[in-house]
mmCIF file of C-alpha atoms in Angstrom:
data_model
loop_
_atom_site.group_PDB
_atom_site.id
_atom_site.type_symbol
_atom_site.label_atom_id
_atom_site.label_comp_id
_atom_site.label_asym_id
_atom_site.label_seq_id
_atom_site.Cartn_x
_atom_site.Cartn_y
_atom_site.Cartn_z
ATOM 1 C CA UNK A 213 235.403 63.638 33.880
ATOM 2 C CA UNK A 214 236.256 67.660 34.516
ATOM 3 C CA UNK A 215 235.204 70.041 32.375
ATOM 4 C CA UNK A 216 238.181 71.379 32.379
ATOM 5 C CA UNK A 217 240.178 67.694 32.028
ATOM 6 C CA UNK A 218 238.305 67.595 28.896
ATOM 7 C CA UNK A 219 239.053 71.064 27.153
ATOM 8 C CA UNK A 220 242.858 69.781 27.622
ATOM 9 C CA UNK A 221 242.254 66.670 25.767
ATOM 10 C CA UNK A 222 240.054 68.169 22.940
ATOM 11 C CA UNK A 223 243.377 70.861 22.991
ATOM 12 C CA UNK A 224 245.638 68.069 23.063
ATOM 13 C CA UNK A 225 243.155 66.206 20.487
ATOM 14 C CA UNK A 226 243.111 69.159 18.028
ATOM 15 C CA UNK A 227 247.369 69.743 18.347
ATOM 16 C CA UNK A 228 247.675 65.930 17.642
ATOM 17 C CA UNK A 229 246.361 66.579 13.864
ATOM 18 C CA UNK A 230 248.619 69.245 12.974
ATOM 19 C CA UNK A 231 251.057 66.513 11.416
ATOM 20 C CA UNK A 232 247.556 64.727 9.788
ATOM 21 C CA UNK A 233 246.029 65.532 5.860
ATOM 22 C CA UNK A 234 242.179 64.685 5.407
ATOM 23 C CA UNK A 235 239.728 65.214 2.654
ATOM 24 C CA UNK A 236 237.081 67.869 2.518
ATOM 25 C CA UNK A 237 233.970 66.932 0.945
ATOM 26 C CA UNK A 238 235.040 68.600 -1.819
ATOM 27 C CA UNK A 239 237.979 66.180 -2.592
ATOM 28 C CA UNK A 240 240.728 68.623 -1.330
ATOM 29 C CA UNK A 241 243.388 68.118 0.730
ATOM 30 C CA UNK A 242 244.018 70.187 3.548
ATOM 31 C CA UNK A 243 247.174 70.411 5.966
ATOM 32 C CA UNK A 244 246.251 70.252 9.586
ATOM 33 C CA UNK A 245 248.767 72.895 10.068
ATOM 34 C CA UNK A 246 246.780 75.784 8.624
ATOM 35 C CA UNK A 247 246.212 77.841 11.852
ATOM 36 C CA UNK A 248 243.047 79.328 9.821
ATOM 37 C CA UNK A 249 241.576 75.753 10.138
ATOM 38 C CA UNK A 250 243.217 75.209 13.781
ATOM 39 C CA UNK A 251 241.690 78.470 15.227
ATOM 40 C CA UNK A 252 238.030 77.349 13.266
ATOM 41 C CA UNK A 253 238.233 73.908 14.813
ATOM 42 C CA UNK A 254 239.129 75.768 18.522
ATOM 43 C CA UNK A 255 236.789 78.220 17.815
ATOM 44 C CA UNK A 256 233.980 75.145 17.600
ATOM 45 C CA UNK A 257 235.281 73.517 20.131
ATOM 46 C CA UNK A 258 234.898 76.271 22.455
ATOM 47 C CA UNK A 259 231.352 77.044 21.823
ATOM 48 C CA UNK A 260 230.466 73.182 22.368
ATOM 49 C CA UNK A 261 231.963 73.457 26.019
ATOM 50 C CA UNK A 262 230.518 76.982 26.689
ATOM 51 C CA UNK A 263 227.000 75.095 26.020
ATOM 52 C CA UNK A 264 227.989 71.746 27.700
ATOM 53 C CA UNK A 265 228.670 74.212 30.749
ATOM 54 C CA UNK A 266 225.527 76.342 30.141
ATOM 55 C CA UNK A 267 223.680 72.506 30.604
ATOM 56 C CA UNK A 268 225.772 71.628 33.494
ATOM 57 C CA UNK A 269 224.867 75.322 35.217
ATOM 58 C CA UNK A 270 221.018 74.263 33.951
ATOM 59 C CA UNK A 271 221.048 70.878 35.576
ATOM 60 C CA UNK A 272 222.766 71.709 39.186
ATOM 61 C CA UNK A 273 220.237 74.290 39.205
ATOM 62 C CA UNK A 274 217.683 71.645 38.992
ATOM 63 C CA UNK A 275 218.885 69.712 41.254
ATOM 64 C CA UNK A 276 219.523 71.791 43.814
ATOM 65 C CA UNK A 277 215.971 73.062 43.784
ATOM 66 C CA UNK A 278 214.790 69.393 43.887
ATOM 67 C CA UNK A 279 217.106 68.933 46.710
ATOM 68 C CA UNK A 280 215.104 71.850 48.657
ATOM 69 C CA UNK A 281 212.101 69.957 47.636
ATOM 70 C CA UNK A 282 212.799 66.730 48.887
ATOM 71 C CA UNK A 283 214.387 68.319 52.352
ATOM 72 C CA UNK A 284 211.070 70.283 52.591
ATOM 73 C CA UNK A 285 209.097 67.191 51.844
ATOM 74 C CA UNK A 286 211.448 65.372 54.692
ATOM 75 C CA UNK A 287 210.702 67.913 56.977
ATOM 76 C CA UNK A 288 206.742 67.406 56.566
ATOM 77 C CA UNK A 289 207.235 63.978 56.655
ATOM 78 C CA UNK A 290 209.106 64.007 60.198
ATOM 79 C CA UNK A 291 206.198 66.438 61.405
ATOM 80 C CA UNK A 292 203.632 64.161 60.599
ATOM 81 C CA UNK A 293 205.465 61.336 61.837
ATOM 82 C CA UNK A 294 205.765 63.285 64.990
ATOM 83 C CA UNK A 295 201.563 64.149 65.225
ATOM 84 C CA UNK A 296 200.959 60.291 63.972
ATOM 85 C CA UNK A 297 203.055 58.929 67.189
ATOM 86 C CA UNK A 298 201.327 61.749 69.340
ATOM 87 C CA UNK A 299 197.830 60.063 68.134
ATOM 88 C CA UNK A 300 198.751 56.354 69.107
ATOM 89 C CA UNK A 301 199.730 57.604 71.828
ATOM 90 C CA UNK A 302 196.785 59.500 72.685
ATOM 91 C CA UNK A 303 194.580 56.847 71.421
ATOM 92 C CA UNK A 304 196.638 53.430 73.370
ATOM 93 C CA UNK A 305 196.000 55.780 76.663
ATOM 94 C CA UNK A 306 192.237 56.664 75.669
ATOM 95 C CA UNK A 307 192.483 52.480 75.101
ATOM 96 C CA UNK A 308 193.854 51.567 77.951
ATOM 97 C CA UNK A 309 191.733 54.229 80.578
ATOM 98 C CA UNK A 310 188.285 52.148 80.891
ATOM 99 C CA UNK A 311 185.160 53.903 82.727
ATOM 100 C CA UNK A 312 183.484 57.133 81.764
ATOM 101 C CA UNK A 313 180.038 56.345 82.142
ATOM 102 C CA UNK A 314 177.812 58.088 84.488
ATOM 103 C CA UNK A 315 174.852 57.363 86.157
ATOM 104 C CA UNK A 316 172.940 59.376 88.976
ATOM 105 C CA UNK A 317 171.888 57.369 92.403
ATOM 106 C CA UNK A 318 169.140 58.848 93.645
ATOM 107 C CA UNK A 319 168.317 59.061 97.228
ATOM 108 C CA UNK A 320 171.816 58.717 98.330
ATOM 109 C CA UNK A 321 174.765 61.287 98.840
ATOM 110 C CA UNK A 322 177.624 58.703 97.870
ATOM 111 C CA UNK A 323 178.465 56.588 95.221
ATOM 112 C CA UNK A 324 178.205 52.522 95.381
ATOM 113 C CA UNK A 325 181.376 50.415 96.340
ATOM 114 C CA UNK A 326 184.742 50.746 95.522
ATOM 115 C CA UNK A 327 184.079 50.280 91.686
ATOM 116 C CA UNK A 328 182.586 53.888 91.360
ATOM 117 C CA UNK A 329 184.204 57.373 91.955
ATOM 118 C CA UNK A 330 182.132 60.245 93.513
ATOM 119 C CA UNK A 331 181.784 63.290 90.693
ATOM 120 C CA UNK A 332 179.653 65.204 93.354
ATOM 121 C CA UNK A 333 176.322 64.508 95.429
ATOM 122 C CA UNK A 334 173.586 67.340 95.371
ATOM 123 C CA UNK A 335 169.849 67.587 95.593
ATOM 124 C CA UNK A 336 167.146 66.390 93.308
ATOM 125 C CA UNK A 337 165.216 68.684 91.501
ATOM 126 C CA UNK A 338 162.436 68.979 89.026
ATOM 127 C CA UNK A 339 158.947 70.649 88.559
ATOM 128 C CA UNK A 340 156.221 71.528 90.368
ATOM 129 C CA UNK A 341 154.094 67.957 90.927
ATOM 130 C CA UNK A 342 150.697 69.372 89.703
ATOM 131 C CA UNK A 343 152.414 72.465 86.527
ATOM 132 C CA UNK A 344 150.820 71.270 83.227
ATOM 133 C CA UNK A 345 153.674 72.672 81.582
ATOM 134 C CA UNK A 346 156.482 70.842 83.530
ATOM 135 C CA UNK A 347 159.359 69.396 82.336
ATOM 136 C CA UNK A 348 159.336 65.934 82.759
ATOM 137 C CA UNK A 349 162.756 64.892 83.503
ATOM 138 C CA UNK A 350 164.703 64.951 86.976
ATOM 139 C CA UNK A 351 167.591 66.777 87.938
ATOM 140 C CA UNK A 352 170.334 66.117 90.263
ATOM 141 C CA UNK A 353 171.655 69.784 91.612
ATOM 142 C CA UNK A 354 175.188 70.234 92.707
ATOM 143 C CA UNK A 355 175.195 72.207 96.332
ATOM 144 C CA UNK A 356 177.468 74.993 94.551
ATOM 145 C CA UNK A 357 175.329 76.863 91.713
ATOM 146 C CA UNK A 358 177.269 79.253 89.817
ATOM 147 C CA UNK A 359 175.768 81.925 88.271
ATOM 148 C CA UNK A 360 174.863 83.396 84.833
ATOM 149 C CA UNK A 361 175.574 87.761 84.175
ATOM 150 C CA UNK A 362 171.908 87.872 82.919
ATOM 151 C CA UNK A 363 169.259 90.702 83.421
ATOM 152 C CA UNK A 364 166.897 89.173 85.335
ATOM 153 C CA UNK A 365 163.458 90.555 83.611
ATOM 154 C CA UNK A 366 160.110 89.952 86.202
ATOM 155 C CA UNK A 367 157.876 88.101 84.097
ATOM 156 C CA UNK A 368 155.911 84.700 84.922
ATOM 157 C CA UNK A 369 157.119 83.024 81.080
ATOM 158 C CA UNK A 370 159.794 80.928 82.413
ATOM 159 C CA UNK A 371 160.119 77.376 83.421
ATOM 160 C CA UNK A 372 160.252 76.707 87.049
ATOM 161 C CA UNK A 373 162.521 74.601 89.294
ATOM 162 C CA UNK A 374 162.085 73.250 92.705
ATOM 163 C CA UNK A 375 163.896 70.428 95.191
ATOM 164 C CA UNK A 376 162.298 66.857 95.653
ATOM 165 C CA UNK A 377 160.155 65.380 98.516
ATOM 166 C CA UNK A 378 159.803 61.420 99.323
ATOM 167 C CA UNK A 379 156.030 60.824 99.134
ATOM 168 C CA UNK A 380 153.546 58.152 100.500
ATOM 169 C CA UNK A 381 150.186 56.706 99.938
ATOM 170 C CA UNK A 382 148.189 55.945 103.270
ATOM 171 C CA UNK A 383 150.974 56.330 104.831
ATOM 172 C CA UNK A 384 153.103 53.856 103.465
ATOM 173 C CA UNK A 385 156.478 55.084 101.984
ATOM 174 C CA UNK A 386 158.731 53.115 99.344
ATOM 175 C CA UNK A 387 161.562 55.147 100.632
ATOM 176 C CA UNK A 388 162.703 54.162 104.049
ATOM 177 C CA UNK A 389 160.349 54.616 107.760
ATOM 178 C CA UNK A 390 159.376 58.152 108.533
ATOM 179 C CA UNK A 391 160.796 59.798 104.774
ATOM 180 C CA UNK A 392 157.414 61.472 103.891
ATOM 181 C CA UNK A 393 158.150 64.833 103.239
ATOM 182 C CA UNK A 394 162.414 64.171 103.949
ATOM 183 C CA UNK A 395 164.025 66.147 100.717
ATOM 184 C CA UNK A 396 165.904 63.889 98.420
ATOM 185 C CA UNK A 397 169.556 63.730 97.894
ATOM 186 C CA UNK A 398 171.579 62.589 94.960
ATOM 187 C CA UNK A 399 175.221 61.581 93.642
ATOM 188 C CA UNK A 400 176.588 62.149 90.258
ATOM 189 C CA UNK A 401 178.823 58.730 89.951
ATOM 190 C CA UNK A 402 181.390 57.377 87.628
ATOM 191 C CA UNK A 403 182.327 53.608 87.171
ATOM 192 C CA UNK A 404 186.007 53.372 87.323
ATOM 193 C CA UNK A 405 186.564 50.264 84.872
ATOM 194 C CA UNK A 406 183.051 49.785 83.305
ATOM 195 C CA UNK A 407 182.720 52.620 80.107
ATOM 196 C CA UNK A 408 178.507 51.859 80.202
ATOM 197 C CA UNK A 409 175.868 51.805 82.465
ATOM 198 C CA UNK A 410 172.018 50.899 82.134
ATOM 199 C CA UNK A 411 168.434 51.421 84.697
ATOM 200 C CA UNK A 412 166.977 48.420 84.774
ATOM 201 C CA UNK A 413 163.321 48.636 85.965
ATOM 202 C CA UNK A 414 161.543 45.250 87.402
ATOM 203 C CA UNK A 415 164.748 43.630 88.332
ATOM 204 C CA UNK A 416 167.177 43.200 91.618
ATOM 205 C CA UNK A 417 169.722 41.328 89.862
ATOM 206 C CA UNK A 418 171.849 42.623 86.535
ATOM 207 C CA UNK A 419 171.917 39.986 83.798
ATOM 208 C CA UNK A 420 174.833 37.757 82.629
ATOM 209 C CA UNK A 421 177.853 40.018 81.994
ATOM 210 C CA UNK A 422 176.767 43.147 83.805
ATOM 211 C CA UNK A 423 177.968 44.521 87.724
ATOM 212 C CA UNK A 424 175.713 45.757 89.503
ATOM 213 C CA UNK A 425 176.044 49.184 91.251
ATOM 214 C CA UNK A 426 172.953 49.788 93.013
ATOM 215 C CA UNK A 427 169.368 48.528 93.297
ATOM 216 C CA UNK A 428 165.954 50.001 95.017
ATOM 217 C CA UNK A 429 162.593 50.829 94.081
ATOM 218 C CA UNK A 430 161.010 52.635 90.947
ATOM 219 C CA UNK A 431 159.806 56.653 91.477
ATOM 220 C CA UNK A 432 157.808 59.015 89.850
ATOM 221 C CA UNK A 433 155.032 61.309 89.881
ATOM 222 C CA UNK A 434 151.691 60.429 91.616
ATOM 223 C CA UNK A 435 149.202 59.903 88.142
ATOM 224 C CA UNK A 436 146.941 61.667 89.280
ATOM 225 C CA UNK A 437 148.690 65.074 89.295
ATOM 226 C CA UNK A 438 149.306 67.244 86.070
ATOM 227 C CA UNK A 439 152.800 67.173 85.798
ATOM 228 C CA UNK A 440 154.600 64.423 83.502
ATOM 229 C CA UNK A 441 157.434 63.132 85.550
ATOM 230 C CA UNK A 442 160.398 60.069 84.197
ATOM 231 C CA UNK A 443 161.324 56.888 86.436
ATOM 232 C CA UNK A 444 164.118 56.753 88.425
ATOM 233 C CA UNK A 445 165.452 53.795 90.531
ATOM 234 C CA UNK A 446 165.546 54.802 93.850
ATOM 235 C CA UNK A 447 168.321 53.495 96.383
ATOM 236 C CA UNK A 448 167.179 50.610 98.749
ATOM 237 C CA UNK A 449 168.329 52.189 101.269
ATOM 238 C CA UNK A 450 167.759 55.416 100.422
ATOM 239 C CA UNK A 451 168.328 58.527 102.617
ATOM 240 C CA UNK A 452 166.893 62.028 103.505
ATOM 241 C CA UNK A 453 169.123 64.979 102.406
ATOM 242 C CA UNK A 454 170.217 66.618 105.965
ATOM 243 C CA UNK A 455 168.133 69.519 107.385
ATOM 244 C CA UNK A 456 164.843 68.806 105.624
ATOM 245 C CA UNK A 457 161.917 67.402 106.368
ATOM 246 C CA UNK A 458 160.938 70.066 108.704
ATOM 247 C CA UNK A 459 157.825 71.125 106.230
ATOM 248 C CA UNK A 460 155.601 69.539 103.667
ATOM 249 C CA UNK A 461 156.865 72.131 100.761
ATOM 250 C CA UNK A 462 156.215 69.453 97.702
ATOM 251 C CA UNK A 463 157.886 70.612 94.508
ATOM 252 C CA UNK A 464 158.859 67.299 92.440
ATOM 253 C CA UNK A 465 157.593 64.769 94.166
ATOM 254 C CA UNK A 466 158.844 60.932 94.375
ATOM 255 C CA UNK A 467 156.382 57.751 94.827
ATOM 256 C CA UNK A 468 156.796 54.105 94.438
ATOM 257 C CA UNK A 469 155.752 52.591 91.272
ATOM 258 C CA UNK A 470 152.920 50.170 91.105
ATOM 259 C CA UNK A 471 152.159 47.809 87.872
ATOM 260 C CA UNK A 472 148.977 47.672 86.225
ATOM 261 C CA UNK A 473 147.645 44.485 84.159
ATOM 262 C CA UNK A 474 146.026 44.940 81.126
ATOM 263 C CA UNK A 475 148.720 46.235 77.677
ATOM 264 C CA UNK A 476 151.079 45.209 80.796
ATOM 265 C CA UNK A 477 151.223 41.488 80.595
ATOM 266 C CA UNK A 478 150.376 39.590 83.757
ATOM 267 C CA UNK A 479 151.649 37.069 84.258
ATOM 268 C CA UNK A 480 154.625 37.742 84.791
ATOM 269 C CA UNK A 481 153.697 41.110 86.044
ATOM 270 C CA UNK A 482 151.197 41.152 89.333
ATOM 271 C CA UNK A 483 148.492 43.790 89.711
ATOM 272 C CA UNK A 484 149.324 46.285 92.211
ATOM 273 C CA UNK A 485 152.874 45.306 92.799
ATOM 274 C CA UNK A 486 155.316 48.179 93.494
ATOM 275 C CA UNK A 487 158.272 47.859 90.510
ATOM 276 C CA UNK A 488 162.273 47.369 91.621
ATOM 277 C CA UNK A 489 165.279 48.371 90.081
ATOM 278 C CA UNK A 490 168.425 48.079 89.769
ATOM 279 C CA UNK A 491 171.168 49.819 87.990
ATOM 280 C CA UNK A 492 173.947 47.986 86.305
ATOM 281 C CA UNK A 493 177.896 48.665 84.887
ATOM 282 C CA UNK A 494 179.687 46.947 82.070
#
């Protein structure tokens, strides 16, 4: 009901008594008529509504701050909404997209079948063969080196870098006919529905469950030079990066990989037997 629908009735309420006699609570009678007791009854009336409005003014005050409370609060909610549906999203394409494992195929420029994609092919790199302080693992260098703003200071303290050679012993190369001293190419590669890949060493074959991208022989350093050096699986048909071969200029060098009985169990390793390889994609 209006506020103001309800000052008329106490009005009407209050003009209804005039004809009316009650008791005080001191036993006396009293006509309705007195306007002394008329204007003290409107008076009280009035100062009841006054605070009934006062409340009402309190309360829509209230509310309407709660109001810009709950449409702030709306607001946040539809925002997060918003970033929550941008996450699925995100995540059902991260879900969907398989690959992203890499692997690097040494002695080749390209990348294996179709399954693969090419990230780039470059040169392999490491240390010196014979540096006691040489890093031990191999690098595969893309042909277009970009370049640090550095002071270059001439000293001898630094670590050293050089490009890869195919090696033999007695003549005999693991690495394709007349590859002694050929430098050795590389490609960077990418499987384009597999998301890991592993080196297998002593195997042509992948096991159950795994494609295979590439196979060869194992590499390393000679053991009889300084220098620690890692394995790498060689391609099988590996090739000799264009232009070199011209000079024996070591660097990192690459041999096959023979086993040795004794800690290595034999059977089912043989004595003297140059190791395979193959890499594999899942």
């Amino acid at each position: 009901m209006a506020f103001d629908d309800r000052k008329a009735n106490l009005v009407l309420f209050v003009l209804s008594l005039v004809s009316v006699r009650c008791e005080n609570t001191h036993g006396k009678r009293i006509l309705l008529s007195d306007p002394a007791y008329v204007q003290q009854q409107m008076t009280h009336l009035q100062s009841e509504l006054q605070t009934l409005q006062a409340t009402v003014l309190s309360q829509t005050g209230k509310i309407s701050s709660l109001e810009q409370q709950l449409s702030h609060f709306q607001n946040e909610t539809q925002s997060q909404n918003r970033e929550i549906a941008s996450l699925k999203q995100k995540l059902s394409e991260a879900t969907n997209e398989k690959g992203g494992a890499t692997f690097v195929r040494w002695g080749r420029k390209d990348c294996p079948t179709s399954l693969t994609e090419l990230v780039y092919s470059g040169y392999a790199a490491g240390s010196w063969y014979n540096d006691k302080g040489a890093a031990a693992n191999h690098l595969c260098l893309p042909p277009d080196p970009e370049w640090l703003n550095t002071t270059v200071v001439p000293d001898d303290v630094t670590g050293r870098l050089y490009g890869a050679e195919y090696e033999s012993t007695n003549g005999y190369t693991m690495f394709g006919s007349n590859s002694r001293n050929e430098e050795v190419p590389c490609a960077v590669c990418r499987p384009k529905s597999f998301v890991s890949s592993v080196m297998i060493p002593a195997r042509t074959t992948c096991y159950s469950g795994w494609t295979k991208a590439y196979g060869g022989s194992l590499a390393s350093g000679n053991h009889v030079y300084e220098a620690a050096t890692e394995y790498v699986c060689v391609d099988e048909h590996a090739q000799p990066l264009a232009g070199g071969g011209n000079s024996n200029d070591d660097g990192l060098l690459f041999y096959g990989v023979k086993a040795f009985c004794g800690s290595l169990r034999c059977p089912p390793y043989k004595q003297e037997t140059y190791i395979s390889c193959v890499v594999c994609m899942k």
